[in-house]
Short mmCIF file of C-alpha atoms in Angstrom, two decimals:
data_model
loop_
_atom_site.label_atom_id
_atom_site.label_comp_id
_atom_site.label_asym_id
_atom_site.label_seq_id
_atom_site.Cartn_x
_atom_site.Cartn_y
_atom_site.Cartn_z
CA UNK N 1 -27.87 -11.02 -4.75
CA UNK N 2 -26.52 -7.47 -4.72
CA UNK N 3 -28.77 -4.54 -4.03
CA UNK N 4 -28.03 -0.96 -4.14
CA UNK N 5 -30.56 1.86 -2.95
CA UNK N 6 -29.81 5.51 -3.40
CA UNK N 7 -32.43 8.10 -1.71
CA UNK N 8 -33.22 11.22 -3.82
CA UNK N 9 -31.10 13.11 -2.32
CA UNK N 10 -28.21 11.36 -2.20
CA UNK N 11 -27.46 10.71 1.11
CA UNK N 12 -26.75 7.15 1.69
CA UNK N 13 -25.62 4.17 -0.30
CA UNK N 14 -25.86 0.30 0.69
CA UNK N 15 -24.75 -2.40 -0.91
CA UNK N 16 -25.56 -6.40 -0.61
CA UNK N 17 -22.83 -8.18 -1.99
CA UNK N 18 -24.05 -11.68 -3.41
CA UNK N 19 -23.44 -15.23 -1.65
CA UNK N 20 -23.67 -13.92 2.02
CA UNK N 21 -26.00 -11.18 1.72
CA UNK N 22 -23.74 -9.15 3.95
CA UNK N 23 -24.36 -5.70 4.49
CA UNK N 24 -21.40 -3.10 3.13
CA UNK N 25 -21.63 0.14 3.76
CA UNK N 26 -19.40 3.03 1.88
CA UNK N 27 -19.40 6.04 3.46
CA UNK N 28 -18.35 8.81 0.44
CA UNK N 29 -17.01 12.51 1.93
CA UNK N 30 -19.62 14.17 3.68
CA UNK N 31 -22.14 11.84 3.13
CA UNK N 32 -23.85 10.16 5.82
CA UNK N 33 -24.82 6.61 5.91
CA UNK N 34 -28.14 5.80 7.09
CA UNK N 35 -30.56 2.19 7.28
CA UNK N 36 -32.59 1.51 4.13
CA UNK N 37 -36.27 0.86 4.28
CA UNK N 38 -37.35 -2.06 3.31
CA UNK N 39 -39.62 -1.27 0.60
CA UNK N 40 -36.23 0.47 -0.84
CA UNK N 41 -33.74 -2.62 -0.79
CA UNK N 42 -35.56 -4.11 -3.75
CA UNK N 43 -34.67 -1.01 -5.92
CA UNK N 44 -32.26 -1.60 -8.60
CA UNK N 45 -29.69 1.11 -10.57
CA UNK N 46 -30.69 1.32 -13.61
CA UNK N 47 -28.49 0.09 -16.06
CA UNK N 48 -27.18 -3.41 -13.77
CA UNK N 49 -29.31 -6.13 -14.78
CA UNK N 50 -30.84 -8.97 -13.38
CA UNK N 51 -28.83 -12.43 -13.75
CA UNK N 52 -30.74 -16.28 -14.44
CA UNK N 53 -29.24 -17.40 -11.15
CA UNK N 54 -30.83 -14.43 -9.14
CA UNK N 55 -27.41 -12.38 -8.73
CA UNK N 56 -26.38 -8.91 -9.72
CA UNK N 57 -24.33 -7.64 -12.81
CA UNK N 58 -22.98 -4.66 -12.58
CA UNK N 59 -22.70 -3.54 -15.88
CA UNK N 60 -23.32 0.90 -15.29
CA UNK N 61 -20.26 2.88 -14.43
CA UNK N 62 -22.20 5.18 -12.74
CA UNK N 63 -23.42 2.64 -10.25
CA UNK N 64 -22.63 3.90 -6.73
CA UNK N 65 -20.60 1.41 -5.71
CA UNK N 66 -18.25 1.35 -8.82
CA UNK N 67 -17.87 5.32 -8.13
CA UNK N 68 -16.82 4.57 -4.99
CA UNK N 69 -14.34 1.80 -5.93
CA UNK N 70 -13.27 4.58 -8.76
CA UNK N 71 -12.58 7.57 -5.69
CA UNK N 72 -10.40 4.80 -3.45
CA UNK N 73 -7.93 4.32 -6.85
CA UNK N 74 -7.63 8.05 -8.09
CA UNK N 75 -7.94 10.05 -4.68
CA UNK N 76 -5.15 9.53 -1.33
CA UNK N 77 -7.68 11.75 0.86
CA UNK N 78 -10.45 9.30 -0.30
CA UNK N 79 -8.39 6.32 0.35
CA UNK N 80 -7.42 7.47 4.12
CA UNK N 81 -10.84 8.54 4.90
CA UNK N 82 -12.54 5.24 4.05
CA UNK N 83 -8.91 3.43 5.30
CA UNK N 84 -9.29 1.38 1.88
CA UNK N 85 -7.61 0.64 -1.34
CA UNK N 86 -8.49 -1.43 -4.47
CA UNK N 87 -5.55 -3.88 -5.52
CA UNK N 88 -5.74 -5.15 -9.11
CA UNK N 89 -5.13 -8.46 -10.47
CA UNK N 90 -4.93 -11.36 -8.80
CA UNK N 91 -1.17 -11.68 -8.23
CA UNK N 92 -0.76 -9.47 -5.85
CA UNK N 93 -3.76 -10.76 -4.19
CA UNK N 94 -2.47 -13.83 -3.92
CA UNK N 95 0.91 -12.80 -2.69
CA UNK N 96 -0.76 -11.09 0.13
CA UNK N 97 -2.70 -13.94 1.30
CA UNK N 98 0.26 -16.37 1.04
CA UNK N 99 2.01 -14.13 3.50
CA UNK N 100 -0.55 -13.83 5.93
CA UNK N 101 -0.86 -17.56 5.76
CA UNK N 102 2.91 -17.97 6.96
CA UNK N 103 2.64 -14.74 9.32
CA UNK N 104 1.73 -14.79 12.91
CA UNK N 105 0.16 -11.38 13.12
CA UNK N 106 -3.36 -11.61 10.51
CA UNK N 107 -3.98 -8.01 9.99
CA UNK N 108 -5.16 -7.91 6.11
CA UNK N 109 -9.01 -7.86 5.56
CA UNK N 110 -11.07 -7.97 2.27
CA UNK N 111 -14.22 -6.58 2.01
CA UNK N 112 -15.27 -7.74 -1.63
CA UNK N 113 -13.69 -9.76 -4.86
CA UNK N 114 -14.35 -7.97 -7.77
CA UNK N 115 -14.37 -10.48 -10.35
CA UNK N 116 -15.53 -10.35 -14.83
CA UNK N 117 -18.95 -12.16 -15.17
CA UNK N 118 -19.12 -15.62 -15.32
CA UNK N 119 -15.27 -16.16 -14.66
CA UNK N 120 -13.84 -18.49 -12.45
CA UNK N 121 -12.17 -17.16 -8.75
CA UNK N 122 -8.89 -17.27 -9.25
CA UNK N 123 -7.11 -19.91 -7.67
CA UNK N 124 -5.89 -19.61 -4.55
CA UNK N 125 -8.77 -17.00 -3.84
CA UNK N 126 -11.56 -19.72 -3.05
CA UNK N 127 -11.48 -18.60 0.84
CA UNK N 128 -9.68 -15.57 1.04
CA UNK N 129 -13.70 -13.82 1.08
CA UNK N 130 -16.99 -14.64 1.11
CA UNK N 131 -18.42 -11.06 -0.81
CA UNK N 132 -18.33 -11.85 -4.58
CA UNK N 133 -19.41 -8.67 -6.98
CA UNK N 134 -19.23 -9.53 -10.81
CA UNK N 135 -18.83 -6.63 -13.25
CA UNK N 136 -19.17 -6.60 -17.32
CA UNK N 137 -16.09 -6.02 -19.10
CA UNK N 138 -16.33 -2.44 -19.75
CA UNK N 139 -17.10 -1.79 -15.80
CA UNK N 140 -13.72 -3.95 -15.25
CA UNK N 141 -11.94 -1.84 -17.46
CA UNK N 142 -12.95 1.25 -15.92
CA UNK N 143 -12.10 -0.21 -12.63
CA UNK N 144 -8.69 -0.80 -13.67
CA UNK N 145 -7.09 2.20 -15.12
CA UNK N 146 -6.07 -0.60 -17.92
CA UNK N 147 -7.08 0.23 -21.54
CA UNK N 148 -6.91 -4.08 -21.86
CA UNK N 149 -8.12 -6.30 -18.95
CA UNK N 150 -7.37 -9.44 -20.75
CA UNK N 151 -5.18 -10.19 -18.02
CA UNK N 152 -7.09 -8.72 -15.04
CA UNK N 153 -9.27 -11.74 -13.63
CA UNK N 154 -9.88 -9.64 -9.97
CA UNK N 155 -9.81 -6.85 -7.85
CA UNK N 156 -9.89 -6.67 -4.38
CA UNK N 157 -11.48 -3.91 -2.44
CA UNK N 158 -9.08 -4.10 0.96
CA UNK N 159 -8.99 -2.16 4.46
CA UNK N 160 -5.62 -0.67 4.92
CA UNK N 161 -3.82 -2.94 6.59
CA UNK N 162 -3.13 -2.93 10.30
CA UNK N 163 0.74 -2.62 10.03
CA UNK N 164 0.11 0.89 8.38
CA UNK N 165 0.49 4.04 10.85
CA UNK N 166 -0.34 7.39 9.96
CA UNK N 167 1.00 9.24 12.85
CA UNK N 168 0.13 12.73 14.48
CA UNK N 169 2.35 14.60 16.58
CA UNK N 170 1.30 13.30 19.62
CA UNK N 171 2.00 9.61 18.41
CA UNK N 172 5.47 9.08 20.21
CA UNK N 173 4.99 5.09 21.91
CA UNK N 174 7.90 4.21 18.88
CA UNK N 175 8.07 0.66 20.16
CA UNK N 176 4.28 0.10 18.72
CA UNK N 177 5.29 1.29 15.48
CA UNK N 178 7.54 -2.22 14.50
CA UNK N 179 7.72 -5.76 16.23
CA UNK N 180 11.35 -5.34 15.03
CA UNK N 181 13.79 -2.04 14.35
CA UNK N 182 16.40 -3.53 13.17
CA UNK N 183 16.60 -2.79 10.16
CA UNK N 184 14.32 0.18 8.88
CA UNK N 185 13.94 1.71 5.20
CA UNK N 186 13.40 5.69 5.82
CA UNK N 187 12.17 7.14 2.38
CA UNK N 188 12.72 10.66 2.13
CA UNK N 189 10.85 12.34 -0.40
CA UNK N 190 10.49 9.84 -3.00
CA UNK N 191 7.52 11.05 -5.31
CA UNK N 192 7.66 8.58 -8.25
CA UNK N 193 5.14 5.64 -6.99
CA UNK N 194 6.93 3.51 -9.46
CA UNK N 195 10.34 3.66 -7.49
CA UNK N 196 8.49 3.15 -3.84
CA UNK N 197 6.76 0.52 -4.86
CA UNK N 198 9.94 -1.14 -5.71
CA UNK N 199 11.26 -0.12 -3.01
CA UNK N 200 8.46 -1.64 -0.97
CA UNK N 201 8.80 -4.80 -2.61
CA UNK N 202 12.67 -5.24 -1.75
CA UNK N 203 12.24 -4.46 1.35
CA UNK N 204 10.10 -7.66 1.93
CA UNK N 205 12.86 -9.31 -0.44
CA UNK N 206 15.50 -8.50 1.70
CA UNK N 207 13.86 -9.08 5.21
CA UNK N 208 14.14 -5.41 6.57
CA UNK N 209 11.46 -5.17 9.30
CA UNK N 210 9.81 -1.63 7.89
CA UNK N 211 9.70 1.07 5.81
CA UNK N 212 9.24 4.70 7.95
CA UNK N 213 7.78 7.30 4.91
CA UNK N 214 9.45 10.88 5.76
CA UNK N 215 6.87 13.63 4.67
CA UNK N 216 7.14 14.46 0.52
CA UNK N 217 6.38 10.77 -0.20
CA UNK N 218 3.85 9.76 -2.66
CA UNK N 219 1.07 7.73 -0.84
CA UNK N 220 2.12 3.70 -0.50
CA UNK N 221 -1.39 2.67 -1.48
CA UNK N 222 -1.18 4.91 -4.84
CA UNK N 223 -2.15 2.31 -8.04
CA UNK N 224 1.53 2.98 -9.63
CA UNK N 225 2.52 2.22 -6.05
CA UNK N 226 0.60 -1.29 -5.59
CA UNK N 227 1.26 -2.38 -9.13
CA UNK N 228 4.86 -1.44 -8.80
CA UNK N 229 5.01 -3.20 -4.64
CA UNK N 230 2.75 -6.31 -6.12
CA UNK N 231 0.97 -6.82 -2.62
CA UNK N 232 4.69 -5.08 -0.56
CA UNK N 233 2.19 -2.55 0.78
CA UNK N 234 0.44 -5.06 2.97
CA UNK N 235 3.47 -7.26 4.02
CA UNK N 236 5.67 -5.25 6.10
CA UNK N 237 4.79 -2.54 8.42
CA UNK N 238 4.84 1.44 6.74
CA UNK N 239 4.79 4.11 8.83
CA UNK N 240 4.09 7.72 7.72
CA UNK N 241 5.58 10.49 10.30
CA UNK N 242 8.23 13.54 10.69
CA UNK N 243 11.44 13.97 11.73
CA UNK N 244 10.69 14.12 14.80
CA UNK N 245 8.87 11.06 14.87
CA UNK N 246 12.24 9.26 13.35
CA UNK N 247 14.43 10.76 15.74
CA UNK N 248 11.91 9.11 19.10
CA UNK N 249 12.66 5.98 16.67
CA UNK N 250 16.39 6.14 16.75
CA UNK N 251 16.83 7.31 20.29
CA UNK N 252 14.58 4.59 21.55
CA UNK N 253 16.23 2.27 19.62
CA UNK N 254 19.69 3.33 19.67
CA UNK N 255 19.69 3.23 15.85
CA UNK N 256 22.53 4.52 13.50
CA UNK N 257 21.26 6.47 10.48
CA UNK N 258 22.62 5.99 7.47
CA UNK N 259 22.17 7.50 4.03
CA UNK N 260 22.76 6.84 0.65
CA UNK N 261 24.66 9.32 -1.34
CA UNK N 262 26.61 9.28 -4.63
CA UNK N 263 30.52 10.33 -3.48
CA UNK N 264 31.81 14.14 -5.04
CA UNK N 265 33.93 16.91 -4.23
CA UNK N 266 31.43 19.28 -3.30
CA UNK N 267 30.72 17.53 0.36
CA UNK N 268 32.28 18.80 3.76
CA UNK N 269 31.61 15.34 5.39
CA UNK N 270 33.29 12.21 4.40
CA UNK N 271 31.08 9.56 2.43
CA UNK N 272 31.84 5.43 3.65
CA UNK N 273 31.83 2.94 0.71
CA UNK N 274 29.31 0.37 0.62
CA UNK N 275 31.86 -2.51 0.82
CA UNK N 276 31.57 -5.92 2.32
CA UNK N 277 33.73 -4.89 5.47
CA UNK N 278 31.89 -1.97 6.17
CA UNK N 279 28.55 -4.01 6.06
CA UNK N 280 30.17 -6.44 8.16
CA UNK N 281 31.18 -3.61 10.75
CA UNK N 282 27.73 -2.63 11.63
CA UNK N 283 25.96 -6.18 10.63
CA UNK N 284 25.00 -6.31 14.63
CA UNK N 285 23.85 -2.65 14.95
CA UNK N 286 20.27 -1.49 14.87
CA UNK N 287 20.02 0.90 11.99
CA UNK N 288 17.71 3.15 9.67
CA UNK N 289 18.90 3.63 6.07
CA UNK N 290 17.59 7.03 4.12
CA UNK N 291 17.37 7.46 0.51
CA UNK N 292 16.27 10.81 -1.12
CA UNK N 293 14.57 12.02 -3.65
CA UNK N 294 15.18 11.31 -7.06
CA UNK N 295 15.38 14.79 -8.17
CA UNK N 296 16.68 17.00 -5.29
CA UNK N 297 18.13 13.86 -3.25
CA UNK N 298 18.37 13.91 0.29
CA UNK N 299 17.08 16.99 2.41
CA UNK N 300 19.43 19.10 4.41
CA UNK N 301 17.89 17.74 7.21
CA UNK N 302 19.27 14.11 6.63
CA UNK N 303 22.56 15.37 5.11
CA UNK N 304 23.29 16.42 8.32
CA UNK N 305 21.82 13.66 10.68
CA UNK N 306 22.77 10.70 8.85
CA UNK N 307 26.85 8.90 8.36
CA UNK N 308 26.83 9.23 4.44
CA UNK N 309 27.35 5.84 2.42
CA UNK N 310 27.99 5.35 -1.30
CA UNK N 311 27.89 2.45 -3.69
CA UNK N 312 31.15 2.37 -5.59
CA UNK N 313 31.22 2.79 -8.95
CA UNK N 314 33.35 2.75 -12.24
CA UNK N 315 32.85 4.97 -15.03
CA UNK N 316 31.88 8.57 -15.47
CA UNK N 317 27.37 7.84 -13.70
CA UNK N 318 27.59 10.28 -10.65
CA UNK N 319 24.30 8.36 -9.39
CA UNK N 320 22.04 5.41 -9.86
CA UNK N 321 18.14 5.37 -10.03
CA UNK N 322 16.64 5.51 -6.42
CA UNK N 323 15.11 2.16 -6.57
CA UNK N 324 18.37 0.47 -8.19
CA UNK N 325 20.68 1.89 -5.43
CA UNK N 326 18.08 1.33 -2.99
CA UNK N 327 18.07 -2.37 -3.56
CA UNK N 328 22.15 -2.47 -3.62
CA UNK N 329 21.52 -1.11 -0.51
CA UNK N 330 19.16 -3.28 1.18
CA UNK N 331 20.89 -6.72 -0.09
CA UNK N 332 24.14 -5.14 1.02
CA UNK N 333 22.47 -4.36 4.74
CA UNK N 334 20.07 -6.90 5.12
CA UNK N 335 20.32 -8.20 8.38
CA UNK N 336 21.78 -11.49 9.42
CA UNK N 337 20.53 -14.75 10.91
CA UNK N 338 16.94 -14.06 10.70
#
């Protein structure tokens, strides 16, 4: 049975999600949560109707707990207050709790399945939660962002995952931030959610240990981003920090930095060629490899901290796509024996 009760004023929201009749509280900006009385629990939104088998339908879009759900996909301040993100379709879902199946470290938590009335859980989510909400079509669809959910059979509303660090300028205890820095992906201003999710996703592909998000990068947990990724987001560890940050990372580590960087005339320092002997020469050595940009390309900052590495090319293309050359890159670098 799902309840939801909404005072007059608007200043708290509860919801019972069915099966357990546990308690989950959203907490909206500068709203306070605050207990229900009992006499209010039984109130229903108008709209959501009342199911044969005693459950909830959600079937209004302007139920409080779909316009929550609708804030953590279209807002990144929303989504880092409430340190949640809704994940469509049960792929990625799935690919997320197959990893933390084989992984030592469990650090993924669900709150809620979203799933269409009267469909089946998808397999392979029978036990990854015990909160079940069902939705009509149109709410799914709204959910979404898809004009067709045909192929949408759940949604998962997720805490950020443990392995993601949003760090302040105090944060400086580097060896927290990975179990491993090894190898680390260091994005550097990549806007297009499309390209970091792919990015994301070889990263995992190509066993680097972590991706380190240099400020100017869209948000990891933005929809394009998780639909792009298909569950990367929650696999390896992301950090978000400065320079500053990096450079604690490298010293700690004794990391080289690399960059990637199409080879021209117009550059004072000399570019390496991504070639199988020059992967081989630093196949032992810890290292962070940036990419830029794919408008402005790397900042002036990394042109001048990083060794400067191109993929070789014939023809008259001065540059690949970010994600393309990025996963060159990564295969090319991935590390060794592990």
């Amino acid at each position: 049975m799902q309840c939801y009760s909404i005072s007059s004023n608007i200043q708290f929201a509860i919801v019972f999600y069915p099966q357990t009749h546990r308690r989950g509280c959203f907490q909206p900006t500068r709203i306070s949560v605050t207990p229900s009385p009992p006499q209010q629990i039984e109130q229903r939104t108008s709209h959501d109707a009342t199911r044969s088998d005693n459950s909830k339908l959600i079937t209004s879009a302007s139920n409080p707990f779909v316009k929550h759900c609708l804030k953590l996909r279209n807002s990144s301040s929303y989504r880092r207050s409430h340190a949640s993100v809704l994940l469509v379709g049960s792929t990625p879902i799935r690919e997320i709790y197959r990893f933390e199946e084989s992984s030592q470290d469990k650090n993924v938590t669900m709150d809620c399945l979203i799933l269409p009335d009267k469909a089946e859980i998808p397999n392979g989510l029978d036990g990854s939660t015990d909160s079940i909400v069902r939705v009509s079509s149109i709410v799914m669809r709204k959910l979404s962002g898809l004009q067709s959910t045909d192929s949408v059979d759940a949604i998962a509303l997720m805490k950020f995952p443990a392995s993601f660090l949003n760090l302040d300028d105090n944060q400086k205890h580097c060896r927290k931030w990975f179990s491993s820095a090894h190898r680390i992906l260091v994005l550097d201003g990549i806007q297009d959610p499309g390209n970091l999710g792919t990015l994301l996703r070889s990263a995992v592909a190509f066993r680097w240990d972590g991706v380190f998000l240099l400020p100017g990068c869209c948000d990891p947990f933005n929809e394009k981003a998780l639909r792009a990724s298909r569950g990367a987001s929650f696999q390896l560890p992301i950090v978000s920090g400065t320079w500053n940050h990096l450079e604690s990372l490298k010293e700690e580590s004794q990391m080289k930095l690399l960059a990637g960087h199409p080879e021209n005339e117009g550059l004072i320092k000399l570019v390496s060629l991504l070639s199988p002997s020059f992967c081989e020469s630093i196949s032992d050595a810890p290292l962070c490899l940036v990419l830029g940009s794919e408008g402005s390309g790397l900042s002036e900052k990394s042109l001048q901290a990083c060794e400067l590495v191109s993929i070789p090319m014939t023809g008259e293309y001065e540059s690949l796509n970010v994600s393309v050359a990025g996963g060159i890159f990564l295969y090319m670098l991935q590390p060794k024996n592990k």
